[in-house]
Amino acid sequence: GAGVSQSPRYKVAKRGQDVALRCDPISGHVSLFWYQQALGQGPEFLTYFQNEAQLDKSGLPSDRFFAERPEGSVSTLKIQRTQQEDSAVYLCASSSTHPSGSDTEAFFGQGTRLTVV
Amino acid sequence: AQSVTQLDSQVPVFEEAPVELRCNYSSSVSVYLFWYVQYPNQGLQLLLKYLSGSTLVKGINGFEAEFNKSQTSFHLRKPSVHISDTAEYFCAVYSSASKIIFGSGTRLSIRP
């Protein structure tokens, strides 16, 4: 596709339910990031992949959060036993190299809005 | 640790007026700085970035930003805004730990 695609766009989960959020990065992009954006806040870093390797997961808020990118392309963010505080927009971004490079940038998807009720 | 502060949560301006959105950063090392725009129900779009070189950086949609090392600032400016500039703007810094750290955002609202 032309850009980063995330699905679903909206997800309502009952407290305690497990959810899986999908990110399709731009084809060939090496780097993939997940961010959490609470209402009225800036995006907060969750985790970073370079190809299939998860190089940084320091932002994952608890062991209920798990991300994978097994073949170095599509990534899934899984949240187990969802809580109300997990309600947020989850953004995925991809980049052909690290986005600090002089000739590249991170492209963001439209996000998945998760509401835990 | 690197961080970004956007002091203004909301900035209302009249159409065709100039605007400045303020951003201050803290970092003990060389920085890469970014401005992103987020339109309603959309993802983030890169406006401009500073990596090195000229301190005045020009971006898309007529925006520009100036890197000021002594004041640790990276303010975003536009000489004349349009209704279509209504959005949330985020300043960000690249952390040496391979992550982009965002500020809390500034909501720009344009009055006709």
PDB file of C-alpha atoms in Angstrom:
ATOM      1  CA  GLY A   1       0.000   0.000   0.000  1.00  0.00           C
ATOM      2  CA  ALA A   2       0.901   3.630  -0.231  1.00  0.00           C
ATOM      3  CA  GLY A   3       1.208   4.226   3.481  1.00  0.00           C
ATOM      4  CA  VAL A   4       1.212   2.621   6.902  1.00  0.00           C
ATOM      5  CA  SER A   5      -2.030   0.774   7.480  1.00  0.00           C
ATOM      6  CA  GLN A   6      -3.448  -0.036  10.892  1.00  0.00           C
ATOM      7  CA  SER A   7      -6.425  -2.205  11.748  1.00  0.00           C
ATOM      8  CA  PRO A   8      -8.889  -2.051  13.208  1.00  0.00           C
ATOM      9  CA  ARG A   9      -9.410   1.717  13.218  1.00  0.00           C
ATOM     10  CA  TYR A  10     -11.627   1.443  16.280  1.00  0.00           C
ATOM     11  CA  LYS A  11     -11.832  -1.244  18.925  1.00  0.00           C
ATOM     12  CA  VAL A  12     -14.090  -1.460  21.957  1.00  0.00           C
ATOM     13  CA  ALA A  13     -13.055  -4.067  24.481  1.00  0.00           C
ATOM     14  CA  LYS A  14     -14.568  -5.145  27.747  1.00  0.00           C
ATOM     15  CA  ARG A  15     -12.259  -4.911  30.720  1.00  0.00           C
ATOM     16  CA  GLY A  16     -10.273  -8.106  30.981  1.00  0.00           C
ATOM     17  CA  GLN A  17     -10.513  -8.935  27.300  1.00  0.00           C
ATOM     18  CA  ASP A  18      -7.424  -9.517  25.161  1.00  0.00           C
ATOM     19  CA  VAL A  19      -6.933  -7.397  22.023  1.00  0.00           C
ATOM     20  CA  ALA A  20      -4.596  -7.519  19.028  1.00  0.00           C
ATOM     21  CA  LEU A  21      -3.762  -4.465  16.951  1.00  0.00           C
ATOM     22  CA  ARG A  22      -2.208  -4.837  13.530  1.00  0.00           C
ATOM     23  CA  CYS A  23       0.252  -2.643  11.687  1.00  0.00           C
ATOM     24  CA  ASP A  24       1.161  -3.011   7.995  1.00  0.00           C
ATOM     25  CA  PRO A  25       4.232  -0.847   7.409  1.00  0.00           C
ATOM     26  CA  ILE A  26       5.319   0.561   4.095  1.00  0.00           C
ATOM     27  CA  SER A  27       6.819  -2.272   2.063  1.00  0.00           C
ATOM     28  CA  GLY A  28      10.553  -2.615   2.595  1.00  0.00           C
ATOM     29  CA  HIS A  29      10.728  -0.384   5.645  1.00  0.00           C
ATOM     30  CA  VAL A  30      13.246  -1.659   8.127  1.00  0.00           C
ATOM     31  CA  SER A  31      12.238   0.257  11.246  1.00  0.00           C
ATOM     32  CA  LEU A  32       8.862  -0.003  12.961  1.00  0.00           C
ATOM     33  CA  PHE A  33       7.660   1.863  16.044  1.00  0.00           C
ATOM     34  CA  TRP A  34       4.595   1.631  18.265  1.00  0.00           C
ATOM     35  CA  TYR A  35       3.331   4.627  20.234  1.00  0.00           C
ATOM     36  CA  GLN A  36       0.470   5.120  22.683  1.00  0.00           C
ATOM     37  CA  GLN A  37      -1.384   8.443  22.581  1.00  0.00           C
ATOM     38  CA  ALA A  38      -3.762   9.180  25.441  1.00  0.00           C
ATOM     39  CA  LEU A  39      -6.465  11.797  24.979  1.00  0.00           C
ATOM     40  CA  GLY A  40      -4.970  15.286  24.907  1.00  0.00           C
ATOM     41  CA  GLN A  41      -1.396  14.020  25.156  1.00  0.00           C
ATOM     42  CA  GLY A  42       1.533  13.517  22.859  1.00  0.00           C
ATOM     43  CA  PRO A  43       2.462  10.049  21.640  1.00  0.00           C
ATOM     44  CA  GLU A  44       4.425   7.969  24.132  1.00  0.00           C
ATOM     45  CA  PHE A  45       6.994   5.482  22.851  1.00  0.00           C
ATOM     46  CA  LEU A  46       6.190   1.821  23.402  1.00  0.00           C
ATOM     47  CA  THR A  47       8.592  -0.282  21.355  1.00  0.00           C
ATOM     48  CA  TYR A  48      10.909  -0.355  18.316  1.00  0.00           C
ATOM     49  CA  PHE A  49      11.761  -3.064  15.798  1.00  0.00           C
ATOM     50  CA  GLN A  50      14.549  -3.227  13.290  1.00  0.00           C
ATOM     51  CA  ASN A  51      13.392  -5.902  10.860  1.00  0.00           C
ATOM     52  CA  GLU A  52      12.193  -8.754  13.093  1.00  0.00           C
ATOM     53  CA  ALA A  53      14.380  -7.813  16.038  1.00  0.00           C
ATOM     54  CA  GLN A  54      12.731  -5.944  18.891  1.00  0.00           C
ATOM     55  CA  LEU A  55      15.570  -3.631  19.866  1.00  0.00           C
ATOM     56  CA  ASP A  56      13.773  -1.536  22.455  1.00  0.00           C
ATOM     57  CA  LYS A  57      10.692  -2.365  24.473  1.00  0.00           C
ATOM     58  CA  SER A  58      11.367  -0.017  27.338  1.00  0.00           C
ATOM     59  CA  GLY A  59       8.112   1.876  26.828  1.00  0.00           C
ATOM     60  CA  LEU A  60       5.754  -1.070  27.226  1.00  0.00           C
ATOM     61  CA  PRO A  61       3.812  -0.140  30.389  1.00  0.00           C
ATOM     62  CA  SER A  62       3.395  -3.637  31.792  1.00  0.00           C
ATOM     63  CA  ASP A  63       3.852  -7.299  31.021  1.00  0.00           C
ATOM     64  CA  ARG A  64       0.303  -7.291  29.655  1.00  0.00           C
ATOM     65  CA  PHE A  65       1.672  -5.564  26.549  1.00  0.00           C
ATOM     66  CA  PHE A  66       3.457  -7.649  23.949  1.00  0.00           C
ATOM     67  CA  ALA A  67       4.584  -6.801  20.408  1.00  0.00           C
ATOM     68  CA  GLU A  68       5.938  -8.953  17.636  1.00  0.00           C
ATOM     69  CA  ARG A  69       7.122  -8.669  14.046  1.00  0.00           C
ATOM     70  CA  PRO A  70       8.031 -12.261  13.176  1.00  0.00           C
ATOM     71  CA  GLU A  71       8.886 -11.806   9.497  1.00  0.00           C
ATOM     72  CA  GLY A  72      10.141  -8.262   9.631  1.00  0.00           C
ATOM     73  CA  SER A  73       7.072  -6.751   8.009  1.00  0.00           C
ATOM     74  CA  VAL A  74       3.623  -6.840   9.658  1.00  0.00           C
ATOM     75  CA  SER A  75       3.598  -6.169  13.386  1.00  0.00           C
ATOM     76  CA  THR A  76       1.031  -6.970  16.037  1.00  0.00           C
ATOM     77  CA  LEU A  77       0.629  -5.250  19.383  1.00  0.00           C
ATOM     78  CA  LYS A  78      -1.209  -7.450  21.845  1.00  0.00           C
ATOM     79  CA  ILE A  79      -2.709  -6.293  25.109  1.00  0.00           C
ATOM     80  CA  GLN A  80      -3.822  -8.931  27.544  1.00  0.00           C
ATOM     81  CA  ARG A  81      -6.488  -8.456  30.221  1.00  0.00           C
ATOM     82  CA  THR A  82      -7.229  -4.909  29.106  1.00  0.00           C
ATOM     83  CA  GLN A  83      -7.792  -2.229  31.729  1.00  0.00           C
ATOM     84  CA  GLN A  84      -9.541   1.130  31.429  1.00  0.00           C
ATOM     85  CA  GLU A  85      -6.215   2.944  31.553  1.00  0.00           C
ATOM     86  CA  ASP A  86      -5.264   1.181  28.316  1.00  0.00           C
ATOM     87  CA  SER A  87      -7.827   3.312  26.458  1.00  0.00           C
ATOM     88  CA  ALA A  88      -5.845   5.368  23.951  1.00  0.00           C
ATOM     89  CA  VAL A  89      -4.932   5.680  20.301  1.00  0.00           C
ATOM     90  CA  TYR A  90      -2.151   3.287  19.333  1.00  0.00           C
ATOM     91  CA  LEU A  91       0.022   4.619  16.537  1.00  0.00           C
ATOM     92  CA  CYS A  92       2.381   2.655  14.355  1.00  0.00           C
ATOM     93  CA  ALA A  93       5.177   4.216  12.300  1.00  0.00           C
ATOM     94  CA  SER A  94       7.702   2.827   9.842  1.00  0.00           C
ATOM     95  CA  SER A  95      10.879   4.126   8.295  1.00  0.00           C
ATOM     96  CA  SER A  96      13.262   2.912   5.614  1.00  0.00           C
ATOM     97  CA  THR A  97      16.100   3.464   8.033  1.00  0.00           C
ATOM     98  CA  HIS A  98      16.131   5.078  11.439  1.00  0.00           C
ATOM     99  CA  PRO A  99      14.094   8.304  11.142  1.00  0.00           C
ATOM    100  CA  SER A 100      16.972  10.459  12.297  1.00  0.00           C
ATOM    101  CA  GLY A 101      18.714   9.844   8.989  1.00  0.00           C
ATOM    102  CA  SER A 102      19.149  12.867   6.777  1.00  0.00           C
ATOM    103  CA  ASP A 103      17.195  11.435   3.887  1.00  0.00           C
ATOM    104  CA  THR A 104      14.324   9.673   5.574  1.00  0.00           C
ATOM    105  CA  GLU A 105      11.444  10.099   7.961  1.00  0.00           C
ATOM    106  CA  ALA A 106       9.020   8.048  10.024  1.00  0.00           C
ATOM    107  CA  PHE A 107       5.613   7.592   8.387  1.00  0.00           C
ATOM    108  CA  PHE A 108       2.696   7.181  10.767  1.00  0.00           C
ATOM    109  CA  GLY A 109      -0.506   5.227  10.346  1.00  0.00           C
ATOM    110  CA  GLN A 110      -3.891   6.658  11.300  1.00  0.00           C
ATOM    111  CA  GLY A 111      -3.905   4.719  14.529  1.00  0.00           C
ATOM    112  CA  THR A 112      -6.244   2.354  16.323  1.00  0.00           C
ATOM    113  CA  ARG A 113      -8.509   3.945  18.899  1.00  0.00           C
ATOM    114  CA  LEU A 114      -8.957   1.474  21.746  1.00  0.00           C
ATOM    115  CA  THR A 115     -11.738   2.029  24.253  1.00  0.00           C
ATOM    116  CA  VAL A 116     -11.916  -0.283  27.246  1.00  0.00           C
ATOM    117  CA  VAL A 117     -15.302  -0.329  28.945  1.00  0.00           C
TER     118      VAL A 117
ATOM    119  CA  ALA B   1      17.494  12.202  29.559  1.00  0.00           C
ATOM    120  CA  GLN B   2      16.086  14.083  26.609  1.00  0.00           C
ATOM    121  CA  SER B   3      12.710  15.803  26.846  1.00  0.00           C
ATOM    122  CA  VAL B   4      10.527  18.280  25.013  1.00  0.00           C
ATOM    123  CA  THR B   5       8.309  21.013  26.454  1.00  0.00           C
ATOM    124  CA  GLN B   6       5.513  22.721  24.586  1.00  0.00           C
ATOM    125  CA  LEU B   7       4.309  25.455  26.912  1.00  0.00           C
ATOM    126  CA  ASP B   8       1.201  26.404  24.954  1.00  0.00           C
ATOM    127  CA  SER B   9      -1.527  23.777  24.901  1.00  0.00           C
ATOM    128  CA  GLN B  10      -3.727  25.944  22.676  1.00  0.00           C
ATOM    129  CA  VAL B  11      -2.985  28.860  20.333  1.00  0.00           C
ATOM    130  CA  PRO B  12      -5.884  30.717  18.720  1.00  0.00           C
ATOM    131  CA  VAL B  13      -5.062  33.042  15.828  1.00  0.00           C
ATOM    132  CA  PHE B  14      -6.955  34.857  13.123  1.00  0.00           C
ATOM    133  CA  GLU B  15      -6.705  33.714   9.528  1.00  0.00           C
ATOM    134  CA  GLU B  16      -3.798  35.301   7.628  1.00  0.00           C
ATOM    135  CA  ALA B  17      -2.101  36.300  10.892  1.00  0.00           C
ATOM    136  CA  PRO B  18       1.401  35.061  11.768  1.00  0.00           C
ATOM    137  CA  VAL B  19       1.847  32.322  14.344  1.00  0.00           C
ATOM    138  CA  GLU B  20       4.640  30.928  16.496  1.00  0.00           C
ATOM    139  CA  LEU B  21       4.382  27.641  18.347  1.00  0.00           C
ATOM    140  CA  ARG B  22       6.985  27.302  21.066  1.00  0.00           C
ATOM    141  CA  CYS B  23       9.134  24.289  21.793  1.00  0.00           C
ATOM    142  CA  ASN B  24      11.992  23.878  24.241  1.00  0.00           C
ATOM    143  CA  TYR B  25      14.109  20.778  24.576  1.00  0.00           C
ATOM    144  CA  SER B  26      16.579  19.413  27.061  1.00  0.00           C
ATOM    145  CA  SER B  27      19.499  17.310  25.978  1.00  0.00           C
ATOM    146  CA  SER B  28      23.085  16.860  26.955  1.00  0.00           C
ATOM    147  CA  VAL B  29      24.106  15.609  23.540  1.00  0.00           C
ATOM    148  CA  SER B  30      23.632  16.579  19.914  1.00  0.00           C
ATOM    149  CA  VAL B  31      19.976  16.670  19.008  1.00  0.00           C
ATOM    150  CA  TYR B  32      17.766  15.903  16.104  1.00  0.00           C
ATOM    151  CA  LEU B  33      14.521  17.874  16.324  1.00  0.00           C
ATOM    152  CA  PHE B  34      11.209  17.465  14.544  1.00  0.00           C
ATOM    153  CA  TRP B  35       7.818  19.085  14.150  1.00  0.00           C
ATOM    154  CA  TYR B  36       4.840  16.887  13.319  1.00  0.00           C
ATOM    155  CA  VAL B  37       1.257  17.878  12.502  1.00  0.00           C
ATOM    156  CA  GLN B  38      -1.798  15.796  13.323  1.00  0.00           C
ATOM    157  CA  TYR B  39      -5.077  16.605  11.604  1.00  0.00           C
ATOM    158  CA  PRO B  40      -8.308  15.339  13.228  1.00  0.00           C
ATOM    159  CA  ASN B  41      -8.549  11.541  13.146  1.00  0.00           C
ATOM    160  CA  GLN B  42      -5.301  11.300  11.218  1.00  0.00           C
ATOM    161  CA  GLY B  43      -1.824  10.024  11.921  1.00  0.00           C
ATOM    162  CA  LEU B  44       1.208  12.239  12.365  1.00  0.00           C
ATOM    163  CA  GLN B  45       2.798  13.931   9.365  1.00  0.00           C
ATOM    164  CA  LEU B  46       6.324  15.302   9.381  1.00  0.00           C
ATOM    165  CA  LEU B  47       6.434  19.089   8.866  1.00  0.00           C
ATOM    166  CA  LEU B  48      10.196  19.574   9.116  1.00  0.00           C
ATOM    167  CA  LYS B  49      13.292  18.359  10.877  1.00  0.00           C
ATOM    168  CA  TYR B  50      16.634  19.693  12.067  1.00  0.00           C
ATOM    169  CA  LEU B  51      19.591  17.346  11.951  1.00  0.00           C
ATOM    170  CA  SER B  52      22.565  19.686  11.469  1.00  0.00           C
ATOM    171  CA  GLY B  53      23.710  22.635   9.376  1.00  0.00           C
ATOM    172  CA  SER B  54      21.594  25.738   8.867  1.00  0.00           C
ATOM    173  CA  THR B  55      19.628  26.639  11.967  1.00  0.00           C
ATOM    174  CA  LEU B  56      16.644  27.815   9.909  1.00  0.00           C
ATOM    175  CA  VAL B  57      14.713  24.857   8.584  1.00  0.00           C
ATOM    176  CA  LYS B  58      11.943  25.141   6.038  1.00  0.00           C
ATOM    177  CA  GLY B  59       9.163  22.593   5.892  1.00  0.00           C
ATOM    178  CA  ILE B  60       5.944  21.851   4.110  1.00  0.00           C
ATOM    179  CA  ASN B  61       2.869  24.080   3.983  1.00  0.00           C
ATOM    180  CA  GLY B  62       4.924  27.257   4.457  1.00  0.00           C
ATOM    181  CA  PHE B  63       6.145  26.397   7.954  1.00  0.00           C
ATOM    182  CA  GLU B  64       9.678  26.990   9.185  1.00  0.00           C
ATOM    183  CA  ALA B  65      11.517  26.526  12.457  1.00  0.00           C
ATOM    184  CA  GLU B  66      14.687  27.909  13.933  1.00  0.00           C
ATOM    185  CA  PHE B  67      17.087  25.871  16.030  1.00  0.00           C
ATOM    186  CA  ASN B  68      18.542  27.965  18.844  1.00  0.00           C
ATOM    187  CA  LYS B  69      21.165  26.064  20.794  1.00  0.00           C
ATOM    188  CA  SER B  70      21.779  28.745  23.443  1.00  0.00           C
ATOM    189  CA  GLN B  71      18.082  28.943  24.271  1.00  0.00           C
ATOM    190  CA  THR B  72      17.473  25.218  23.665  1.00  0.00           C
ATOM    191  CA  SER B  73      14.493  26.118  21.535  1.00  0.00           C
ATOM    192  CA  PHE B  74      13.025  25.002  18.219  1.00  0.00           C
ATOM    193  CA  HIS B  75      10.028  27.275  17.660  1.00  0.00           C
ATOM    194  CA  LEU B  76       7.724  26.742  14.689  1.00  0.00           C
ATOM    195  CA  ARG B  77       6.543  29.730  12.676  1.00  0.00           C
ATOM    196  CA  LYS B  78       4.313  30.587   9.762  1.00  0.00           C
ATOM    197  CA  PRO B  79       3.923  34.157   8.467  1.00  0.00           C
ATOM    198  CA  SER B  80       0.277  33.774   7.433  1.00  0.00           C
ATOM    199  CA  VAL B  81      -1.983  30.951   8.539  1.00  0.00           C
ATOM    200  CA  HIS B  82      -4.922  29.429   6.727  1.00  0.00           C
ATOM    201  CA  ILE B  83      -8.033  27.695   8.012  1.00  0.00           C
ATOM    202  CA  SER B  84      -6.564  24.417   6.759  1.00  0.00           C
ATOM    203  CA  ASP B  85      -3.696  24.764   9.264  1.00  0.00           C
ATOM    204  CA  THR B  86      -6.101  23.941  12.085  1.00  0.00           C
ATOM    205  CA  ALA B  87      -4.521  20.892  13.720  1.00  0.00           C
ATOM    206  CA  GLU B  88      -2.439  19.647  16.625  1.00  0.00           C
ATOM    207  CA  TYR B  89       1.294  20.273  16.353  1.00  0.00           C
ATOM    208  CA  PHE B  90       3.909  18.178  18.111  1.00  0.00           C
ATOM    209  CA  CYS B  91       7.535  19.002  18.696  1.00  0.00           C
ATOM    210  CA  ALA B  92       9.792  15.968  19.064  1.00  0.00           C
ATOM    211  CA  VAL B  93      13.400  15.051  19.736  1.00  0.00           C
ATOM    212  CA  TYR B  94      15.272  11.964  18.671  1.00  0.00           C
ATOM    213  CA  SER B  95      16.618  10.129  21.649  1.00  0.00           C
ATOM    214  CA  SER B  96      19.965   8.426  21.348  1.00  0.00           C
ATOM    215  CA  ALA B  97      18.134   5.350  22.630  1.00  0.00           C
ATOM    216  CA  SER B  98      16.471   4.938  19.222  1.00  0.00           C
ATOM    217  CA  LYS B  99      13.146   6.540  20.006  1.00  0.00           C
ATOM    218  CA  ILE B 100      11.429   9.809  19.124  1.00  0.00           C
ATOM    219  CA  ILE B 101      10.164  11.649  22.200  1.00  0.00           C
ATOM    220  CA  PHE B 102       7.158  13.901  21.665  1.00  0.00           C
ATOM    221  CA  GLY B 103       5.942  16.988  23.476  1.00  0.00           C
ATOM    222  CA  SER B 104       2.383  17.208  24.755  1.00  0.00           C
ATOM    223  CA  GLY B 105       1.225  19.114  21.678  1.00  0.00           C
ATOM    224  CA  THR B 106      -0.186  22.532  20.788  1.00  0.00           C
ATOM    225  CA  ARG B 107      -3.648  22.839  19.328  1.00  0.00           C
ATOM    226  CA  LEU B 108      -3.706  25.557  16.675  1.00  0.00           C
ATOM    227  CA  SER B 109      -7.161  26.978  16.027  1.00  0.00           C
ATOM    228  CA  ILE B 110      -7.715  29.471  13.222  1.00  0.00           C
ATOM    229  CA  ARG B 111     -10.490  32.052  13.454  1.00  0.00           C
ATOM    230  CA  PRO B 112     -11.925  33.452  10.206  1.00  0.00           C
TER     231      PRO B 112
END
